Amino acid sequence: MSVHKTLVVPGLFPALPDSAVPAVPALEKAWSQGDREVFERPLTLAQWPPNQETTWESARRAQAAGIFHAAPHWLCADPVHLHVEGDGLILLDDYTFELSAEESRGLREDLNAHFAMDDLYFHEVTPTRWLLGLPSLPEIETTPPRQRVGRNIDGHLPRGPQRGLWQARFNEIQMVLHDHPHNQARQAQGRRVISGVWLWDEACTQSAQEVVETLRAPSDYGDAEGWMAALEEFLETHWQYWQDQLRQGTLETLTLVALEGRFSGQVVLRHSQRWRFWRKVLPLMGMPGVRPLRES
C-alpha cells in the first residue's frame, strides 16, 4: 500500500527581505531537487486546497465551538490592539499580546451589555478568537486581519452598503473597551490594551491535510527572529521526521505546500527518486516563482 503525506505551511517563504532569510539546506535541497510546481496565482490558507467547496470562516468556528445554531448569522470578531501612529491606527493581533480567559470574559460581558438592544452577542471560541452572533446577514465586505497586521487599517474597515452602521459599531466597541477595568490593569502592567475588535469573515475550504501555522504570523509581521525560531521548530518536529519516513520507504511521496508570504507552490518528493543530485541547489528565496517583497 502506497502512503502519501502532505504538509501545508503558510509563511514558509516569508514576507522578509532576501537578506533576512539565511541558508536552509534541508529545504533548499528539497525545493531544488524535487518535483516543483508554482501555482498560477498566490493562494492563502483559506483558499487551500483550490477548487473545493467553501464555507465561511465564521461558520466553521461556530460549528467547531458547538454554537452554530445559537445565532442566525455570524461574523468573526477578534480582540485586537490598535496602535496609534501619527494620524492612523496600526492593527496588532494576538501574535503581539496575551489575553486570559478571565479578561476575555470580562470584556465580552461589557460589550454584550452595550449591544444587547441590537441583538448582537459576542461569543468566545478561544480567549483571542471570538464570534459575533447577528440577527441578520450584514451587507458589508471585510478584510481578514492577517492581511493588515502590522499596517495601517485605513481603507480596511467594513465596506459596502452598511459600512456606515458597521464603522460606527467599530467605534462604539473602542469606546466600551477604553476604560474597562481589565484594560486599566493591563495598561498599569505595561501590557497592550485590547482597544478594539476586528470584524471580518472570509470563504475558506476544508482540508484534511496537516497544516503547520507557526510560521504564518511571523511572516505576516515581517518578524525575522520569530520566523527563524518557528522554522527551526518546524524542521525539528515535522520536516526531519517525515524526511526520515521517506528515506526509509515508509512513505512513497512527501508533498510540501507553501502558501502566503512570497511564494505559493508545492514540491513533491518521491522515495523512488531519491535525491536528484545533478540538480543545482538554489537558495530558498531564489526559487523560481518567489514574488518581490510587498510594499505597503
PDB file of C-alpha atoms in Angstrom:
ATOM      1  CA  MET A   1       0.000   0.000   0.000  1.00  0.00           C
ATOM      2  CA  SER A   2       1.422   3.366  -1.003  1.00  0.00           C
ATOM      3  CA  VAL A   3       1.459   6.056   1.675  1.00  0.00           C
ATOM      4  CA  HIS A   4       1.449   9.764   0.905  1.00  0.00           C
ATOM      5  CA  LYS A   5       1.929  12.702   3.266  1.00  0.00           C
ATOM      6  CA  THR A   6       1.164  16.381   2.633  1.00  0.00           C
ATOM      7  CA  LEU A   7       2.353  19.237   4.847  1.00  0.00           C
ATOM      8  CA  VAL A   8       0.785  22.657   4.270  1.00  0.00           C
ATOM      9  CA  VAL A   9       2.922  25.522   5.595  1.00  0.00           C
ATOM     10  CA  PRO A  10       1.722  29.127   5.139  1.00  0.00           C
ATOM     11  CA  GLY A  11       4.582  31.588   5.521  1.00  0.00           C
ATOM     12  CA  LEU A  12       7.302  29.106   4.553  1.00  0.00           C
ATOM     13  CA  PHE A  13       8.622  31.708   2.095  1.00  0.00           C
ATOM     14  CA  PRO A  14       8.287  34.696   4.423  1.00  0.00           C
ATOM     15  CA  ALA A  15       7.438  38.315   3.704  1.00  0.00           C
ATOM     16  CA  LEU A  16      11.028  39.267   4.526  1.00  0.00           C
ATOM     17  CA  PRO A  17      13.922  40.698   2.503  1.00  0.00           C
ATOM     18  CA  ASP A  18      16.080  38.004   0.905  1.00  0.00           C
ATOM     19  CA  SER A  19      18.987  39.078   3.100  1.00  0.00           C
ATOM     20  CA  ALA A  20      16.980  38.278   6.258  1.00  0.00           C
ATOM     21  CA  VAL A  21      16.459  34.624   5.267  1.00  0.00           C
ATOM     22  CA  PRO A  22      19.580  32.529   5.944  1.00  0.00           C
ATOM     23  CA  ALA A  23      20.536  29.326   4.171  1.00  0.00           C
ATOM     24  CA  VAL A  24      18.194  26.439   4.978  1.00  0.00           C
ATOM     25  CA  PRO A  25      19.952  23.440   3.393  1.00  0.00           C
ATOM     26  CA  ALA A  26      17.253  20.862   4.182  1.00  0.00           C
ATOM     27  CA  LEU A  27      14.516  22.873   2.475  1.00  0.00           C
ATOM     28  CA  GLU A  28      16.694  24.244  -0.316  1.00  0.00           C
ATOM     29  CA  LYS A  29      17.667  20.720  -1.349  1.00  0.00           C
ATOM     30  CA  ALA A  30      14.040  19.600  -1.348  1.00  0.00           C
ATOM     31  CA  TRP A  31      12.731  22.547  -3.363  1.00  0.00           C
ATOM     32  CA  SER A  32      15.634  22.391  -5.823  1.00  0.00           C
ATOM     33  CA  GLN A  33      15.630  18.646  -6.493  1.00  0.00           C
ATOM     34  CA  GLY A  34      12.012  17.555  -6.029  1.00  0.00           C
ATOM     35  CA  ASP A  35       9.109  17.924  -8.474  1.00  0.00           C
ATOM     36  CA  ARG A  36       8.367  21.615  -8.002  1.00  0.00           C
ATOM     37  CA  GLU A  37       5.170  23.402  -9.049  1.00  0.00           C
ATOM     38  CA  VAL A  38       4.475  27.135  -8.865  1.00  0.00           C
ATOM     39  CA  PHE A  39       0.759  27.838  -8.511  1.00  0.00           C
ATOM     40  CA  GLU A  40      -0.852  30.070 -11.132  1.00  0.00           C
ATOM     41  CA  ARG A  41      -1.845  32.635  -8.506  1.00  0.00           C
ATOM     42  CA  PRO A  42      -0.944  33.373  -4.877  1.00  0.00           C
ATOM     43  CA  LEU A  43      -3.064  31.297  -2.509  1.00  0.00           C
ATOM     44  CA  THR A  44      -3.951  31.836   1.135  1.00  0.00           C
ATOM     45  CA  LEU A  45      -4.605  29.068   3.623  1.00  0.00           C
ATOM     46  CA  ALA A  46      -8.337  29.780   3.324  1.00  0.00           C
ATOM     47  CA  GLN A  47      -8.108  29.027  -0.410  1.00  0.00           C
ATOM     48  CA  TRP A  48      -6.367  25.677   0.025  1.00  0.00           C
ATOM     49  CA  PRO A  49      -6.975  23.205  -1.485  1.00  0.00           C
ATOM     50  CA  PRO A  50      -8.189  25.068  -4.600  1.00  0.00           C
ATOM     51  CA  ASN A  51     -11.355  24.149  -6.488  1.00  0.00           C
ATOM     52  CA  GLN A  52     -13.003  22.812  -3.345  1.00  0.00           C
ATOM     53  CA  GLU A  53     -16.369  23.680  -1.841  1.00  0.00           C
ATOM     54  CA  THR A  54     -16.086  26.552   0.596  1.00  0.00           C
ATOM     55  CA  THR A  55     -17.697  27.556   3.841  1.00  0.00           C
ATOM     56  CA  TRP A  56     -17.351  30.771   5.843  1.00  0.00           C
ATOM     57  CA  GLU A  57     -14.663  31.036   8.478  1.00  0.00           C
ATOM     58  CA  SER A  58     -17.250  32.301  10.982  1.00  0.00           C
ATOM     59  CA  ALA A  59     -19.471  29.262  10.335  1.00  0.00           C
ATOM     60  CA  ARG A  60     -16.501  26.919  10.647  1.00  0.00           C
ATOM     61  CA  ARG A  61     -15.590  28.468  14.002  1.00  0.00           C
ATOM     62  CA  ALA A  62     -19.171  28.310  15.256  1.00  0.00           C
ATOM     63  CA  GLN A  63     -19.513  24.663  14.267  1.00  0.00           C
ATOM     64  CA  ALA A  64     -16.207  23.760  15.910  1.00  0.00           C
ATOM     65  CA  ALA A  65     -17.306  25.535  19.106  1.00  0.00           C
ATOM     66  CA  GLY A  66     -20.703  23.804  19.085  1.00  0.00           C
ATOM     67  CA  ILE A  67     -22.670  27.073  18.931  1.00  0.00           C
ATOM     68  CA  PHE A  68     -23.601  27.190  15.247  1.00  0.00           C
ATOM     69  CA  HIS A  69     -27.355  27.284  15.953  1.00  0.00           C
ATOM     70  CA  ALA A  70     -27.071  29.895  18.719  1.00  0.00           C
ATOM     71  CA  ALA A  71     -27.462  32.755  16.211  1.00  0.00           C
ATOM     72  CA  PRO A  72     -28.907  33.140  12.692  1.00  0.00           C
ATOM     73  CA  HIS A  73     -25.650  34.592  11.339  1.00  0.00           C
ATOM     74  CA  TRP A  74     -22.048  35.036  12.443  1.00  0.00           C
ATOM     75  CA  LEU A  75     -19.009  37.258  11.982  1.00  0.00           C
ATOM     76  CA  CYS A  76     -15.501  36.602  13.221  1.00  0.00           C
ATOM     77  CA  ALA A  77     -14.785  39.213  15.889  1.00  0.00           C
ATOM     78  CA  ASP A  78     -11.229  39.070  17.187  1.00  0.00           C
ATOM     79  CA  PRO A  79      -9.894  41.251  20.026  1.00  0.00           C
ATOM     80  CA  VAL A  80      -7.037  43.443  18.799  1.00  0.00           C
ATOM     81  CA  HIS A  81      -4.753  46.255  19.847  1.00  0.00           C
ATOM     82  CA  LEU A  82      -4.958  49.399  17.713  1.00  0.00           C
ATOM     83  CA  HIS A  83      -1.620  51.171  17.935  1.00  0.00           C
ATOM     84  CA  VAL A  84      -1.745  54.915  17.323  1.00  0.00           C
ATOM     85  CA  GLU A  85       0.866  56.009  14.793  1.00  0.00           C
ATOM     86  CA  GLY A  86       0.590  59.564  13.515  1.00  0.00           C
ATOM     87  CA  ASP A  87      -2.974  60.089  12.326  1.00  0.00           C
ATOM     88  CA  GLY A  88      -3.568  56.381  11.755  1.00  0.00           C
ATOM     89  CA  LEU A  89      -4.092  53.113  13.592  1.00  0.00           C
ATOM     90  CA  ILE A  90      -1.870  50.047  13.183  1.00  0.00           C
ATOM     91  CA  LEU A  91      -3.539  46.651  13.581  1.00  0.00           C
ATOM     92  CA  LEU A  92      -1.902  44.242  16.048  1.00  0.00           C
ATOM     93  CA  ASP A  93      -3.404  40.832  16.778  1.00  0.00           C
ATOM     94  CA  ASP A  94      -2.712  38.162  19.395  1.00  0.00           C
ATOM     95  CA  TYR A  95       0.731  37.456  17.950  1.00  0.00           C
ATOM     96  CA  THR A  96       1.753  40.562  19.915  1.00  0.00           C
ATOM     97  CA  PHE A  97      -0.176  40.057  23.181  1.00  0.00           C
ATOM     98  CA  GLU A  98      -1.750  37.505  25.505  1.00  0.00           C
ATOM     99  CA  LEU A  99      -5.335  37.571  26.755  1.00  0.00           C
ATOM    100  CA  SER A 100      -6.542  35.399  29.609  1.00  0.00           C
ATOM    101  CA  ALA A 101      -9.917  33.660  29.740  1.00  0.00           C
ATOM    102  CA  GLU A 102     -10.930  35.927  32.639  1.00  0.00           C
ATOM    103  CA  GLU A 103     -10.043  39.063  30.688  1.00  0.00           C
ATOM    104  CA  SER A 104     -11.831  37.785  27.602  1.00  0.00           C
ATOM    105  CA  ARG A 105     -14.971  37.070  29.604  1.00  0.00           C
ATOM    106  CA  GLY A 106     -14.968  40.480  31.277  1.00  0.00           C
ATOM    107  CA  LEU A 107     -14.509  42.383  28.027  1.00  0.00           C
ATOM    108  CA  ARG A 108     -17.244  40.409  26.287  1.00  0.00           C
ATOM    109  CA  GLU A 109     -19.676  40.922  29.160  1.00  0.00           C
ATOM    110  CA  ASP A 110     -19.456  44.700  28.807  1.00  0.00           C
ATOM    111  CA  LEU A 111     -19.735  44.528  25.028  1.00  0.00           C
ATOM    112  CA  ASN A 112     -22.756  42.244  25.220  1.00  0.00           C
ATOM    113  CA  ALA A 113     -24.481  44.559  27.687  1.00  0.00           C
ATOM    114  CA  HIS A 114     -23.852  47.531  25.399  1.00  0.00           C
ATOM    115  CA  PHE A 115     -25.120  45.847  22.223  1.00  0.00           C
ATOM    116  CA  ALA A 116     -27.986  43.828  23.735  1.00  0.00           C
ATOM    117  CA  MET A 117     -30.634  46.162  22.279  1.00  0.00           C
ATOM    118  CA  ASP A 118     -29.198  45.484  18.805  1.00  0.00           C
ATOM    119  CA  ASP A 119     -29.402  41.718  19.400  1.00  0.00           C
ATOM    120  CA  LEU A 120     -25.640  41.393  18.947  1.00  0.00           C
ATOM    121  CA  TYR A 121     -23.759  38.927  21.142  1.00  0.00           C
ATOM    122  CA  PHE A 122     -20.045  38.194  21.408  1.00  0.00           C
ATOM    123  CA  HIS A 123     -19.140  34.535  21.984  1.00  0.00           C
ATOM    124  CA  GLU A 124     -15.736  33.101  22.850  1.00  0.00           C
ATOM    125  CA  VAL A 125     -14.144  30.327  20.818  1.00  0.00           C
ATOM    126  CA  THR A 126     -10.776  30.920  22.493  1.00  0.00           C
ATOM    127  CA  PRO A 127      -9.759  33.989  24.532  1.00  0.00           C
ATOM    128  CA  THR A 128      -8.381  35.616  21.366  1.00  0.00           C
ATOM    129  CA  ARG A 129     -10.851  34.158  18.849  1.00  0.00           C
ATOM    130  CA  TRP A 130     -14.372  35.490  19.196  1.00  0.00           C
ATOM    131  CA  LEU A 131     -17.569  35.347  17.191  1.00  0.00           C
ATOM    132  CA  LEU A 132     -20.323  37.927  16.877  1.00  0.00           C
ATOM    133  CA  GLY A 133     -23.831  36.481  16.658  1.00  0.00           C
ATOM    134  CA  LEU A 134     -26.131  38.510  14.382  1.00  0.00           C
ATOM    135  CA  PRO A 135     -29.893  38.603  13.769  1.00  0.00           C
ATOM    136  CA  SER A 136     -29.414  39.219  10.030  1.00  0.00           C
ATOM    137  CA  LEU A 137     -26.715  38.915   7.393  1.00  0.00           C
ATOM    138  CA  PRO A 138     -24.607  42.119   7.315  1.00  0.00           C
ATOM    139  CA  GLU A 139     -24.244  43.850   3.951  1.00  0.00           C
ATOM    140  CA  ILE A 140     -20.541  44.538   4.234  1.00  0.00           C
ATOM    141  CA  GLU A 141     -17.185  43.481   2.846  1.00  0.00           C
ATOM    142  CA  THR A 142     -14.384  42.895   5.324  1.00  0.00           C
ATOM    143  CA  THR A 143     -10.635  42.291   5.451  1.00  0.00           C
ATOM    144  CA  PRO A 144      -9.156  39.266   7.271  1.00  0.00           C
ATOM    145  CA  PRO A 145      -6.812  40.570   9.982  1.00  0.00           C
ATOM    146  CA  ARG A 146      -3.743  38.706   8.756  1.00  0.00           C
ATOM    147  CA  GLN A 147      -3.860  40.808   5.576  1.00  0.00           C
ATOM    148  CA  ARG A 148      -3.337  44.025   7.603  1.00  0.00           C
ATOM    149  CA  VAL A 149      -1.427  43.096  10.772  1.00  0.00           C
ATOM    150  CA  GLY A 150       1.416  45.490  11.419  1.00  0.00           C
ATOM    151  CA  ARG A 151      -0.037  48.000   8.960  1.00  0.00           C
ATOM    152  CA  ASN A 152      -2.466  50.915   8.848  1.00  0.00           C
ATOM    153  CA  ILE A 153      -6.151  49.961   8.858  1.00  0.00           C
ATOM    154  CA  ASP A 154      -7.165  52.935   6.705  1.00  0.00           C
ATOM    155  CA  GLY A 155      -9.444  51.706   3.926  1.00  0.00           C
ATOM    156  CA  HIS A 156      -9.924  48.288   5.526  1.00  0.00           C
ATOM    157  CA  LEU A 157     -12.796  48.868   7.934  1.00  0.00           C
ATOM    158  CA  PRO A 158     -16.141  47.318   6.869  1.00  0.00           C
ATOM    159  CA  ARG A 159     -17.151  48.418   3.375  1.00  0.00           C
ATOM    160  CA  GLY A 160     -20.349  48.104   1.379  1.00  0.00           C
ATOM    161  CA  PRO A 161     -23.996  49.236   1.711  1.00  0.00           C
ATOM    162  CA  GLN A 162     -23.948  49.072   5.548  1.00  0.00           C
ATOM    163  CA  ARG A 163     -20.440  50.468   6.017  1.00  0.00           C
ATOM    164  CA  GLY A 164     -21.717  53.473   7.992  1.00  0.00           C
ATOM    165  CA  LEU A 165     -23.516  51.273  10.523  1.00  0.00           C
ATOM    166  CA  TRP A 166     -20.627  48.875  10.998  1.00  0.00           C
ATOM    167  CA  GLN A 167     -17.918  51.516  11.134  1.00  0.00           C
ATOM    168  CA  ALA A 168     -19.982  53.246  13.816  1.00  0.00           C
ATOM    169  CA  ARG A 169     -20.140  49.968  15.736  1.00  0.00           C
ATOM    170  CA  PHE A 170     -16.384  49.587  15.339  1.00  0.00           C
ATOM    171  CA  ASN A 171     -16.000  52.984  17.028  1.00  0.00           C
ATOM    172  CA  GLU A 172     -18.547  52.114  19.746  1.00  0.00           C
ATOM    173  CA  ILE A 173     -16.579  48.990  20.586  1.00  0.00           C
ATOM    174  CA  GLN A 174     -13.456  51.090  21.100  1.00  0.00           C
ATOM    175  CA  MET A 175     -15.333  53.391  23.489  1.00  0.00           C
ATOM    176  CA  VAL A 176     -16.728  50.472  25.516  1.00  0.00           C
ATOM    177  CA  LEU A 177     -13.285  48.915  25.864  1.00  0.00           C
ATOM    178  CA  HIS A 178     -11.373  52.132  26.555  1.00  0.00           C
ATOM    179  CA  ASP A 179     -11.972  52.410  30.303  1.00  0.00           C
ATOM    180  CA  HIS A 180     -12.640  48.752  31.053  1.00  0.00           C
ATOM    181  CA  PRO A 181     -11.030  47.645  34.356  1.00  0.00           C
ATOM    182  CA  HIS A 182      -9.140  44.853  32.609  1.00  0.00           C
ATOM    183  CA  ASN A 183      -7.630  47.359  30.196  1.00  0.00           C
ATOM    184  CA  GLN A 184      -6.765  49.740  33.016  1.00  0.00           C
ATOM    185  CA  ALA A 185      -4.963  46.869  34.743  1.00  0.00           C
ATOM    186  CA  ARG A 186      -3.169  45.877  31.540  1.00  0.00           C
ATOM    187  CA  GLN A 187      -2.021  49.454  30.988  1.00  0.00           C
ATOM    188  CA  ALA A 188      -0.738  49.715  34.566  1.00  0.00           C
ATOM    189  CA  GLN A 189       1.227  46.498  33.999  1.00  0.00           C
ATOM    190  CA  GLY A 190       2.745  47.799  30.764  1.00  0.00           C
ATOM    191  CA  ARG A 191       0.789  45.324  28.631  1.00  0.00           C
ATOM    192  CA  ARG A 192      -1.005  46.137  25.391  1.00  0.00           C
ATOM    193  CA  VAL A 193      -4.635  47.038  25.993  1.00  0.00           C
ATOM    194  CA  ILE A 194      -7.442  45.437  23.994  1.00  0.00           C
ATOM    195  CA  SER A 195      -8.594  48.571  22.232  1.00  0.00           C
ATOM    196  CA  GLY A 196     -10.790  47.132  19.510  1.00  0.00           C
ATOM    197  CA  VAL A 197     -12.477  44.146  17.912  1.00  0.00           C
ATOM    198  CA  TRP A 198     -11.725  43.291  14.288  1.00  0.00           C
ATOM    199  CA  LEU A 199     -14.893  42.229  12.470  1.00  0.00           C
ATOM    200  CA  TRP A 200     -14.320  40.018   9.454  1.00  0.00           C
ATOM    201  CA  ASP A 201     -15.145  36.883   7.530  1.00  0.00           C
ATOM    202  CA  GLU A 202     -13.859  35.013   4.502  1.00  0.00           C
ATOM    203  CA  ALA A 203     -14.716  31.963   2.450  1.00  0.00           C
ATOM    204  CA  CYS A 204     -12.478  29.013   3.266  1.00  0.00           C
ATOM    205  CA  THR A 205     -12.055  25.418   2.178  1.00  0.00           C
ATOM    206  CA  GLN A 206     -11.978  22.315   4.361  1.00  0.00           C
ATOM    207  CA  SER A 207      -8.771  20.267   4.208  1.00  0.00           C
ATOM    208  CA  ALA A 208      -7.782  17.061   5.973  1.00  0.00           C
ATOM    209  CA  GLN A 209      -4.102  17.709   5.241  1.00  0.00           C
ATOM    210  CA  GLU A 210      -1.740  18.598   8.077  1.00  0.00           C
ATOM    211  CA  VAL A 211      -1.332  22.357   8.400  1.00  0.00           C
ATOM    212  CA  VAL A 212       1.597  23.929  10.246  1.00  0.00           C
ATOM    213  CA  GLU A 213       0.680  27.546  11.055  1.00  0.00           C
ATOM    214  CA  THR A 214       3.572  28.547  13.293  1.00  0.00           C
ATOM    215  CA  LEU A 215       5.460  30.400  10.523  1.00  0.00           C
ATOM    216  CA  ARG A 216       2.388  32.315   9.396  1.00  0.00           C
ATOM    217  CA  ALA A 217       2.249  35.193  11.896  1.00  0.00           C
ATOM    218  CA  PRO A 218       5.992  35.969  11.912  1.00  0.00           C
ATOM    219  CA  SER A 219       5.873  36.092   8.111  1.00  0.00           C
ATOM    220  CA  ASP A 220       2.857  38.422   8.175  1.00  0.00           C
ATOM    221  CA  TYR A 221       4.608  40.764  10.620  1.00  0.00           C
ATOM    222  CA  GLY A 222       7.989  40.603   8.901  1.00  0.00           C
ATOM    223  CA  ASP A 223       9.434  39.267  12.172  1.00  0.00           C
ATOM    224  CA  ALA A 224      12.709  37.667  11.077  1.00  0.00           C
ATOM    225  CA  GLU A 225      13.694  36.438  14.536  1.00  0.00           C
ATOM    226  CA  GLY A 226      10.264  34.939  15.209  1.00  0.00           C
ATOM    227  CA  TRP A 227      10.197  33.307  11.774  1.00  0.00           C
ATOM    228  CA  MET A 228      13.605  31.701  12.285  1.00  0.00           C
ATOM    229  CA  ALA A 229      12.531  30.295  15.648  1.00  0.00           C
ATOM    230  CA  ALA A 230       9.347  28.880  14.103  1.00  0.00           C
ATOM    231  CA  LEU A 231      11.304  27.463  11.164  1.00  0.00           C
ATOM    232  CA  GLU A 232      13.754  25.665  13.448  1.00  0.00           C
ATOM    233  CA  GLU A 233      10.838  24.132  15.343  1.00  0.00           C
ATOM    234  CA  PHE A 234       9.189  23.048  12.071  1.00  0.00           C
ATOM    235  CA  LEU A 235      12.393  21.422  10.838  1.00  0.00           C
ATOM    236  CA  GLU A 236      12.909  19.561  14.109  1.00  0.00           C
ATOM    237  CA  THR A 237       9.346  18.476  14.862  1.00  0.00           C
ATOM    238  CA  HIS A 238       7.892  17.931  11.373  1.00  0.00           C
ATOM    239  CA  TRP A 239      10.272  18.022   8.454  1.00  0.00           C
ATOM    240  CA  GLN A 240      13.038  15.790   9.791  1.00  0.00           C
ATOM    241  CA  TYR A 241      10.562  13.104  10.875  1.00  0.00           C
ATOM    242  CA  TRP A 242       8.768  12.899   7.532  1.00  0.00           C
ATOM    243  CA  GLN A 243      12.046  13.049   5.610  1.00  0.00           C
ATOM    244  CA  ASP A 244      13.212  10.012   7.597  1.00  0.00           C
ATOM    245  CA  GLN A 245       9.963   8.198   6.777  1.00  0.00           C
ATOM    246  CA  LEU A 246      10.505   8.920   3.078  1.00  0.00           C
ATOM    247  CA  ARG A 247      14.110   7.692   3.119  1.00  0.00           C
ATOM    248  CA  GLN A 248      13.113   4.508   4.951  1.00  0.00           C
ATOM    249  CA  GLY A 249      10.403   3.754   2.399  1.00  0.00           C
ATOM    250  CA  THR A 250       7.527   4.155   4.863  1.00  0.00           C
ATOM    251  CA  LEU A 251       6.306   6.990   2.626  1.00  0.00           C
ATOM    252  CA  GLU A 252       6.051   6.823  -1.138  1.00  0.00           C
ATOM    253  CA  THR A 253       5.654  10.597  -1.532  1.00  0.00           C
ATOM    254  CA  LEU A 254       6.075  13.640   0.690  1.00  0.00           C
ATOM    255  CA  THR A 255       4.440  16.856  -0.537  1.00  0.00           C
ATOM    256  CA  LEU A 256       5.293  20.250   0.936  1.00  0.00           C
ATOM    257  CA  VAL A 257       2.827  23.042   0.121  1.00  0.00           C
ATOM    258  CA  ALA A 258       3.872  26.671   0.653  1.00  0.00           C
ATOM    259  CA  LEU A 259       1.175  29.354   0.836  1.00  0.00           C
ATOM    260  CA  GLU A 260       1.040  33.088   1.537  1.00  0.00           C
ATOM    261  CA  GLY A 261       4.241  35.037   2.143  1.00  0.00           C
ATOM    262  CA  ARG A 262       6.205  35.446  -1.091  1.00  0.00           C
ATOM    263  CA  PHE A 263       5.535  32.091  -2.742  1.00  0.00           C
ATOM    264  CA  SER A 264       2.615  29.772  -3.426  1.00  0.00           C
ATOM    265  CA  GLY A 265       3.522  26.356  -4.759  1.00  0.00           C
ATOM    266  CA  GLN A 266       4.428  22.818  -3.830  1.00  0.00           C
ATOM    267  CA  VAL A 267       7.216  20.300  -4.159  1.00  0.00           C
ATOM    268  CA  VAL A 268       6.712  16.536  -4.299  1.00  0.00           C
ATOM    269  CA  LEU A 269       9.485  14.241  -3.061  1.00  0.00           C
ATOM    270  CA  ARG A 270       9.340  10.558  -4.009  1.00  0.00           C
ATOM    271  CA  HIS A 271      11.026   7.600  -2.338  1.00  0.00           C
ATOM    272  CA  SER A 272      11.622   6.035  -5.745  1.00  0.00           C
ATOM    273  CA  GLN A 273      13.570   9.060  -6.983  1.00  0.00           C
ATOM    274  CA  ARG A 274      15.912   9.531  -4.055  1.00  0.00           C
ATOM    275  CA  TRP A 275      17.716  12.833  -4.455  1.00  0.00           C
ATOM    276  CA  ARG A 276      18.409  14.186  -7.921  1.00  0.00           C
ATOM    277  CA  PHE A 277      21.947  15.169  -7.062  1.00  0.00           C
ATOM    278  CA  TRP A 278      22.622  16.619 -10.510  1.00  0.00           C
ATOM    279  CA  ARG A 279      20.123  19.454  -9.989  1.00  0.00           C
ATOM    280  CA  LYS A 280      21.625  22.698  -8.756  1.00  0.00           C
ATOM    281  CA  VAL A 281      20.602  23.638  -5.212  1.00  0.00           C
ATOM    282  CA  LEU A 282      19.159  27.161  -5.122  1.00  0.00           C
ATOM    283  CA  PRO A 283      18.739  29.472  -2.106  1.00  0.00           C
ATOM    284  CA  LEU A 284      15.245  29.360  -0.663  1.00  0.00           C
ATOM    285  CA  MET A 285      14.309  32.887  -1.747  1.00  0.00           C
ATOM    286  CA  GLY A 286      15.951  32.318  -5.129  1.00  0.00           C
ATOM    287  CA  MET A 287      13.481  29.643  -6.229  1.00  0.00           C
ATOM    288  CA  PRO A 288      11.599  30.405  -9.464  1.00  0.00           C
ATOM    289  CA  GLY A 289       8.227  31.939  -8.635  1.00  0.00           C
ATOM    290  CA  VAL A 290       9.240  33.780  -5.450  1.00  0.00           C
ATOM    291  CA  ARG A 291       7.494  37.149  -5.588  1.00  0.00           C
ATOM    292  CA  PRO A 292       9.054  40.545  -4.760  1.00  0.00           C
ATOM    293  CA  LEU A 293       8.590  41.743  -1.202  1.00  0.00           C
ATOM    294  CA  ARG A 294       5.324  43.677  -0.864  1.00  0.00           C
ATOM    295  CA  GLU A 295       5.470  47.422  -0.465  1.00  0.00           C
ATOM    296  CA  SER A 296       2.862  48.833   1.926  1.00  0.00           C
TER     297      SER A 296
END
